[in-house]
JSON list of C-alpha atoms in Angstrom, two decimals:
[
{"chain": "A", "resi": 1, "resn": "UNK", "atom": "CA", "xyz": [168.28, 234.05, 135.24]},
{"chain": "A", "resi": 2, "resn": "UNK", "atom": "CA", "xyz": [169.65, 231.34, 133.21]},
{"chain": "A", "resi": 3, "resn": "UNK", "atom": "CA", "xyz": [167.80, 227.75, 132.99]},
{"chain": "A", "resi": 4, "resn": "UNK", "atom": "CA", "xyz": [168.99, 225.10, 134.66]},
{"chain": "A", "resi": 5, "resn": "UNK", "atom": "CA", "xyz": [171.16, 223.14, 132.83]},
{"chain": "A", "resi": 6, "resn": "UNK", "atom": "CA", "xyz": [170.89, 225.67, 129.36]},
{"chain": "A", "resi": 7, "resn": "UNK", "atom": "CA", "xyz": [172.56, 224.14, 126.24]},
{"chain": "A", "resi": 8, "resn": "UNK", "atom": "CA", "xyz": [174.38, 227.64, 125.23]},
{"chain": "A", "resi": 9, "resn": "UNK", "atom": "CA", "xyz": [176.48, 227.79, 128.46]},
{"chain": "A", "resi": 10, "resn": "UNK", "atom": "CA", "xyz": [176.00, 224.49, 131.22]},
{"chain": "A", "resi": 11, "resn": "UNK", "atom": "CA", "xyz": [178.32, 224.85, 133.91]},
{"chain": "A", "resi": 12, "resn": "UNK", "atom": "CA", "xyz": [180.44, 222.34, 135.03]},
{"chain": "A", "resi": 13, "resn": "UNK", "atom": "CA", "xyz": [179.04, 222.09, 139.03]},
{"chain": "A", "resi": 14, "resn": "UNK", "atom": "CA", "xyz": [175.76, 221.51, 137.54]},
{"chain": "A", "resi": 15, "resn": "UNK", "atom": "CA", "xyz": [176.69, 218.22, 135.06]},
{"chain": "A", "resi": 16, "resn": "UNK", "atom": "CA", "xyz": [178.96, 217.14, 138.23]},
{"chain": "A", "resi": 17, "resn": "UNK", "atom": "CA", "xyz": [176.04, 217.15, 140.44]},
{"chain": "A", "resi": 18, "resn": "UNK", "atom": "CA", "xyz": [173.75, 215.49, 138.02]},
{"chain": "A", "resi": 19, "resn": "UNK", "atom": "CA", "xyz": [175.78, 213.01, 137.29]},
{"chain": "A", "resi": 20, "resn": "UNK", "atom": "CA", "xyz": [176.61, 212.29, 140.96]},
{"chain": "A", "resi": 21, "resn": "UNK", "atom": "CA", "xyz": [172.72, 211.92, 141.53]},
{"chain": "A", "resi": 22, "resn": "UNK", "atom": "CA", "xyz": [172.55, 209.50, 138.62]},
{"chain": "A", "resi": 23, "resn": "UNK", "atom": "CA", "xyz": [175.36, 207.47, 140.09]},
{"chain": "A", "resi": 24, "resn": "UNK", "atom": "CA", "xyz": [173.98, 207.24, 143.61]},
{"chain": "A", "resi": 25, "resn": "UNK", "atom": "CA", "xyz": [170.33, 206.16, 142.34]},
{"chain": "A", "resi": 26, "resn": "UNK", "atom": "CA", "xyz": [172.44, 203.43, 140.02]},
{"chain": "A", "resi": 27, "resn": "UNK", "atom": "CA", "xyz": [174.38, 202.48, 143.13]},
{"chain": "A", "resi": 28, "resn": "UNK", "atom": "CA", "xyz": [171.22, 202.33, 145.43]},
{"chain": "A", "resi": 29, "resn": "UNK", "atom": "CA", "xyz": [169.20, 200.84, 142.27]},
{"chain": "A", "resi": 30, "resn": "UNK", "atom": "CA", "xyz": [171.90, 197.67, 141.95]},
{"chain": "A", "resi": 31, "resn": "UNK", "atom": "CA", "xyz": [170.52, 196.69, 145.76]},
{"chain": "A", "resi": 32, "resn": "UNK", "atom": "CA", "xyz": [167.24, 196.39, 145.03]},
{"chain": "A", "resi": 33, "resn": "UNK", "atom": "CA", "xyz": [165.81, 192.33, 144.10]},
{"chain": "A", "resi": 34, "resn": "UNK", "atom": "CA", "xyz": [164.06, 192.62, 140.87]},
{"chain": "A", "resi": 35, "resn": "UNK", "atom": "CA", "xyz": [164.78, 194.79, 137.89]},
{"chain": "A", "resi": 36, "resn": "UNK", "atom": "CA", "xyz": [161.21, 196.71, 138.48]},
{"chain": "A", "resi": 37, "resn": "UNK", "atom": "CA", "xyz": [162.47, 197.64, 141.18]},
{"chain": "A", "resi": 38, "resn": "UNK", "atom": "CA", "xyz": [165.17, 199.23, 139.38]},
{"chain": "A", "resi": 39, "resn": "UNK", "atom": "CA", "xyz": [163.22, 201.07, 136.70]},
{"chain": "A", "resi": 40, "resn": "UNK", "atom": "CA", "xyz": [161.07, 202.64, 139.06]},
{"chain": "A", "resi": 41, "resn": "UNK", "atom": "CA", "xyz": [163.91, 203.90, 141.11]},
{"chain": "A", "resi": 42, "resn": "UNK", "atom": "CA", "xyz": [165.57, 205.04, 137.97]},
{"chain": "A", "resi": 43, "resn": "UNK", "atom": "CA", "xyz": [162.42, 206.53, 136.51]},
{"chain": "A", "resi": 44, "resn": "UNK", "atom": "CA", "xyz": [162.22, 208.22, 140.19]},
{"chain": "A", "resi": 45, "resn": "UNK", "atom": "CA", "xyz": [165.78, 209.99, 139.99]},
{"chain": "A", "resi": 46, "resn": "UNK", "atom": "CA", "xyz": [165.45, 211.10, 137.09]},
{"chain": "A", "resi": 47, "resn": "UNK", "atom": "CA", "xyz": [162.28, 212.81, 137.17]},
{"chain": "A", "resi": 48, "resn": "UNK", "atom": "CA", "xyz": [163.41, 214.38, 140.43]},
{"chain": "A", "resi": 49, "resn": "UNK", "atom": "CA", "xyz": [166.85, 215.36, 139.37]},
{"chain": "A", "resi": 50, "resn": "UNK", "atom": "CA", "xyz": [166.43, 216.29, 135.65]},
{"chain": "A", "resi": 51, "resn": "UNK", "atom": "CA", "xyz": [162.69, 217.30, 135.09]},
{"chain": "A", "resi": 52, "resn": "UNK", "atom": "CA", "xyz": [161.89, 219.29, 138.72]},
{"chain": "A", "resi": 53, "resn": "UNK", "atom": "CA", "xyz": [164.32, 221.39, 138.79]},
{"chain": "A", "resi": 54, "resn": "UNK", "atom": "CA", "xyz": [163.28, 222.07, 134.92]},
{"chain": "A", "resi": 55, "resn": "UNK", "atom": "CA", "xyz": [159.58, 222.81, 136.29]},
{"chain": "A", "resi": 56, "resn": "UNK", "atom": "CA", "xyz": [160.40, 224.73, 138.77]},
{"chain": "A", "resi": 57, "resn": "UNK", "atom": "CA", "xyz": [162.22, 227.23, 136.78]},
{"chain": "A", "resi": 58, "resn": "UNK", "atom": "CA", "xyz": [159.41, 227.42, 134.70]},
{"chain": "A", "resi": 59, "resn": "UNK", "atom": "CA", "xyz": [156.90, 228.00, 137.21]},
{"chain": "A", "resi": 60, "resn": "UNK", "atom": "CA", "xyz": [158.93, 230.44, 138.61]},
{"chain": "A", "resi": 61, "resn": "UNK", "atom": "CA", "xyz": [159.14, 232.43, 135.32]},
{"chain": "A", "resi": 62, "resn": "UNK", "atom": "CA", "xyz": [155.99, 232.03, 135.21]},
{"chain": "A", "resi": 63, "resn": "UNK", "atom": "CA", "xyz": [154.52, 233.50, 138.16]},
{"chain": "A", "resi": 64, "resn": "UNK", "atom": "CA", "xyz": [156.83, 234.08, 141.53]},
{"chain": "A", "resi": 65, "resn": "UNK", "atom": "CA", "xyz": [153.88, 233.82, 143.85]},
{"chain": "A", "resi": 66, "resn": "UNK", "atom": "CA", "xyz": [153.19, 230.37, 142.08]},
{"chain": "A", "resi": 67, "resn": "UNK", "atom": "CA", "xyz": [156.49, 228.96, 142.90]},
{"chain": "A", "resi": 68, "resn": "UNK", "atom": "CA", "xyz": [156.07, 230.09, 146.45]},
{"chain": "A", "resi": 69, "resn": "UNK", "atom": "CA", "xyz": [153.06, 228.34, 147.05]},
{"chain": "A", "resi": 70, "resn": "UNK", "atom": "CA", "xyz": [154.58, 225.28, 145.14]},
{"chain": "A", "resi": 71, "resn": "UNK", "atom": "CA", "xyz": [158.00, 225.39, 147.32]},
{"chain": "A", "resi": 72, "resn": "UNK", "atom": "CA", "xyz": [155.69, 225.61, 150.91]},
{"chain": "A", "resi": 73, "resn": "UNK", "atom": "CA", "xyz": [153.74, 223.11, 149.58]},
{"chain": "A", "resi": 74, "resn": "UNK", "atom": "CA", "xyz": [156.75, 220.70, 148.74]},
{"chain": "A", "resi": 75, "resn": "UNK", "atom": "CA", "xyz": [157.92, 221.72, 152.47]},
{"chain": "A", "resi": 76, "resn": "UNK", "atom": "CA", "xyz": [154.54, 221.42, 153.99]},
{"chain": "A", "resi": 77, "resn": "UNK", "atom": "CA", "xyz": [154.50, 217.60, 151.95]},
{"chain": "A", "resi": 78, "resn": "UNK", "atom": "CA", "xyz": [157.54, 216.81, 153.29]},
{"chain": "A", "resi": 79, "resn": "UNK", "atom": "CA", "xyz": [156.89, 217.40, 156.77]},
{"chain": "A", "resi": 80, "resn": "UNK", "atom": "CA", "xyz": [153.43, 215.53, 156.70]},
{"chain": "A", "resi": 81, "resn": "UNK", "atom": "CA", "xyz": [155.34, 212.56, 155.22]},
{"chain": "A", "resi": 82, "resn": "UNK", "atom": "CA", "xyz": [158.17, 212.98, 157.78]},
{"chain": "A", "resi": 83, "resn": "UNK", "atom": "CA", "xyz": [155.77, 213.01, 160.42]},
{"chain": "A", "resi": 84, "resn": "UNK", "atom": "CA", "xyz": [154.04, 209.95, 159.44]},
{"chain": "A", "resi": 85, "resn": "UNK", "atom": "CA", "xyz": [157.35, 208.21, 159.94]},
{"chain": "A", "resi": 86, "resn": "UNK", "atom": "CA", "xyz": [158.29, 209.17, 162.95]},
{"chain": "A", "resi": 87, "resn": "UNK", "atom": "CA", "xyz": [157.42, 212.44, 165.38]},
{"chain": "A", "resi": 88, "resn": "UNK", "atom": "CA", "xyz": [160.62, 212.43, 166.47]},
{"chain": "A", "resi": 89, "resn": "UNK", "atom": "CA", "xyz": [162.19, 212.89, 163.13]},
{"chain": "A", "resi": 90, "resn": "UNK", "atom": "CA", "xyz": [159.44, 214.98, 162.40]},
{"chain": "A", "resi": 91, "resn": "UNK", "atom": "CA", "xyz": [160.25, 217.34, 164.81]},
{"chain": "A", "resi": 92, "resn": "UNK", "atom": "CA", "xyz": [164.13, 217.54, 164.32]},
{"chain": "A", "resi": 93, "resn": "UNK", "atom": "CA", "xyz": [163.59, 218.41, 160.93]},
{"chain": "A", "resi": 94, "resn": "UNK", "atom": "CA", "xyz": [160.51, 221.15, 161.73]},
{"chain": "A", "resi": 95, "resn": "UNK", "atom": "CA", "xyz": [163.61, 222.83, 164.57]},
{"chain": "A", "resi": 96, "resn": "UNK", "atom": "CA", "xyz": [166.15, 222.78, 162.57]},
{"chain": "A", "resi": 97, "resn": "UNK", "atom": "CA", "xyz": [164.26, 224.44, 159.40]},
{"chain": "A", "resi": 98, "resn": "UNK", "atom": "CA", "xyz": [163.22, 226.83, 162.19]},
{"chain": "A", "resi": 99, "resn": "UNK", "atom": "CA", "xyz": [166.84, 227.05, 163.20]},
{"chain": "A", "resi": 100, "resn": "UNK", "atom": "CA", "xyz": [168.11, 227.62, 159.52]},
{"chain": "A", "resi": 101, "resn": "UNK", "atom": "CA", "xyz": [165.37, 229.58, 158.22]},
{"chain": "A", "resi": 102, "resn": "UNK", "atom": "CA", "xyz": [164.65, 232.57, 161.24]},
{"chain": "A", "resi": 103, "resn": "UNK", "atom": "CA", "xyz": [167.24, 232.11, 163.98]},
{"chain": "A", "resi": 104, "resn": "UNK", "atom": "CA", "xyz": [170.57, 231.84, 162.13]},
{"chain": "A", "resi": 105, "resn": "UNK", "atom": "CA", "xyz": [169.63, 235.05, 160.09]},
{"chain": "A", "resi": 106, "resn": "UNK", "atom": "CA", "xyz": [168.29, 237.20, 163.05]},
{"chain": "A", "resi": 107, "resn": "UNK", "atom": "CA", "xyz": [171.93, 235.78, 164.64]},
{"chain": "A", "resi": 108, "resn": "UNK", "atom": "CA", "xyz": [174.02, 237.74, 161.89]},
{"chain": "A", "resi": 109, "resn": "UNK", "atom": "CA", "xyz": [171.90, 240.86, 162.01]},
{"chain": "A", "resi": 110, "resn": "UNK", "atom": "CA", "xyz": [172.03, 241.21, 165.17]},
{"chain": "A", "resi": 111, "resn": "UNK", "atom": "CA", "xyz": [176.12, 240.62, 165.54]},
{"chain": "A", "resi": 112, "resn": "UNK", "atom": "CA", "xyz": [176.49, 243.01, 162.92]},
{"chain": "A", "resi": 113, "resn": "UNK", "atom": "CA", "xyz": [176.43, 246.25, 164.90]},
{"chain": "A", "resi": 114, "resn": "UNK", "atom": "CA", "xyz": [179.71, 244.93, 166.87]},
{"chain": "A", "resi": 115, "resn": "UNK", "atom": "CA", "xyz": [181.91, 245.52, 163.27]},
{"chain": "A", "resi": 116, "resn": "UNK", "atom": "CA", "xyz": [184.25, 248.10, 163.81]},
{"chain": "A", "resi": 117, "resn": "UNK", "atom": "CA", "xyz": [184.27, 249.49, 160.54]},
{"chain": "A", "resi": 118, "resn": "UNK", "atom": "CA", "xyz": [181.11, 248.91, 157.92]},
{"chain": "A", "resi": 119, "resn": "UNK", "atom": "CA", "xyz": [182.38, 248.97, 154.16]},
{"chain": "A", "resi": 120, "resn": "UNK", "atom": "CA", "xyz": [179.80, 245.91, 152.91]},
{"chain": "A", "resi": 121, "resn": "UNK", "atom": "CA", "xyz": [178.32, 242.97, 153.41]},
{"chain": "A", "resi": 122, "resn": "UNK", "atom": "CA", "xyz": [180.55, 241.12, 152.34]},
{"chain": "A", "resi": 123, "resn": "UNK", "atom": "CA", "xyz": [183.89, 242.30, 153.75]},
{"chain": "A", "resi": 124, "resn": "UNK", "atom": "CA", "xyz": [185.30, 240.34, 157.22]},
{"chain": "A", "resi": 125, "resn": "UNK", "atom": "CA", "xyz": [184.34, 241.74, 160.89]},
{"chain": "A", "resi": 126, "resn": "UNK", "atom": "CA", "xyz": [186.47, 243.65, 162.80]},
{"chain": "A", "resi": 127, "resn": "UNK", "atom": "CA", "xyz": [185.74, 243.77, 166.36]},
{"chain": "A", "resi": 128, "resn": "UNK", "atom": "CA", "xyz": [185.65, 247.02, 168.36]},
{"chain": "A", "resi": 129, "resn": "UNK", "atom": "CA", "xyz": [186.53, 245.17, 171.66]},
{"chain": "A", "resi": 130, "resn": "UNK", "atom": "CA", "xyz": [189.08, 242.34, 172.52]},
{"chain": "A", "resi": 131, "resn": "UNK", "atom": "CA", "xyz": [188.05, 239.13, 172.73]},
{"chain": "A", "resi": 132, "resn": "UNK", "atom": "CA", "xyz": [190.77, 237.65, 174.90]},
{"chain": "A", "resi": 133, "resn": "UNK", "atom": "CA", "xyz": [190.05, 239.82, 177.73]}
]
């Protein structure tokens, strides 16, 4: 497991992506009427961009169950804060973490006995019947 954003070898789709967070807080930062306003937006992005993603790694080395209870907690935050702004949004987002998180996966287990022949994961299905029929 390699730190996020290690000195000895950063990859390039993790500068990229920094960098495109930096520019969209600058972008959404040059909207805003006074320059506190500004810092605190700026201070915001870049402790959530640079510095959690830092932490997290670290708690994770740490101790696993740590980060788990850290992660749900972060989700379970979320949610409450979601839900304070609106119930409707609140429970779009709570269905489609559902969605993503149980019924998507159960979806591919559960198509994978119709591959014809079973080599890996990660090779492409071949149906034993014909679809057009």
């Amino acid at each position: 497991m390699k730190a996020p954003g290690s000195p000895k070898n950063p990859t390039l789709s993790s500068n990229v992506s920094l960098n495109i967070s930096i520019i969209a807080s600058v972008l959404i930062a040059s909207r805003l009427p006074s320059r506190q306003y500004v810092f605190a937006i700026m201070l915001f992005s870049l402790q959530v961009f640079l510095f959690a993603p830092l932490v997290m790694y670290c708690i994770k080395r740490y101790s696993f169950r740590l980060h788990l209870c850290c992660s749900l907690g972060l989700v379970c935050l979320t949610l409450a804060l979601v839900y304070k702004l609106q119930g409707f949004l609140f429970g779009l987002l709570l269905g489609l973490l559902v969605f993503i998180t149980f019924i998507c996966p159960y979806w591919l287990i559960r198509i994978h006995k119709y591959k014809f022949e079973i080599n890996g994961p990660w090779d492409e299905a071949k149906l034993c019947f014909n679809i057009t029929e």
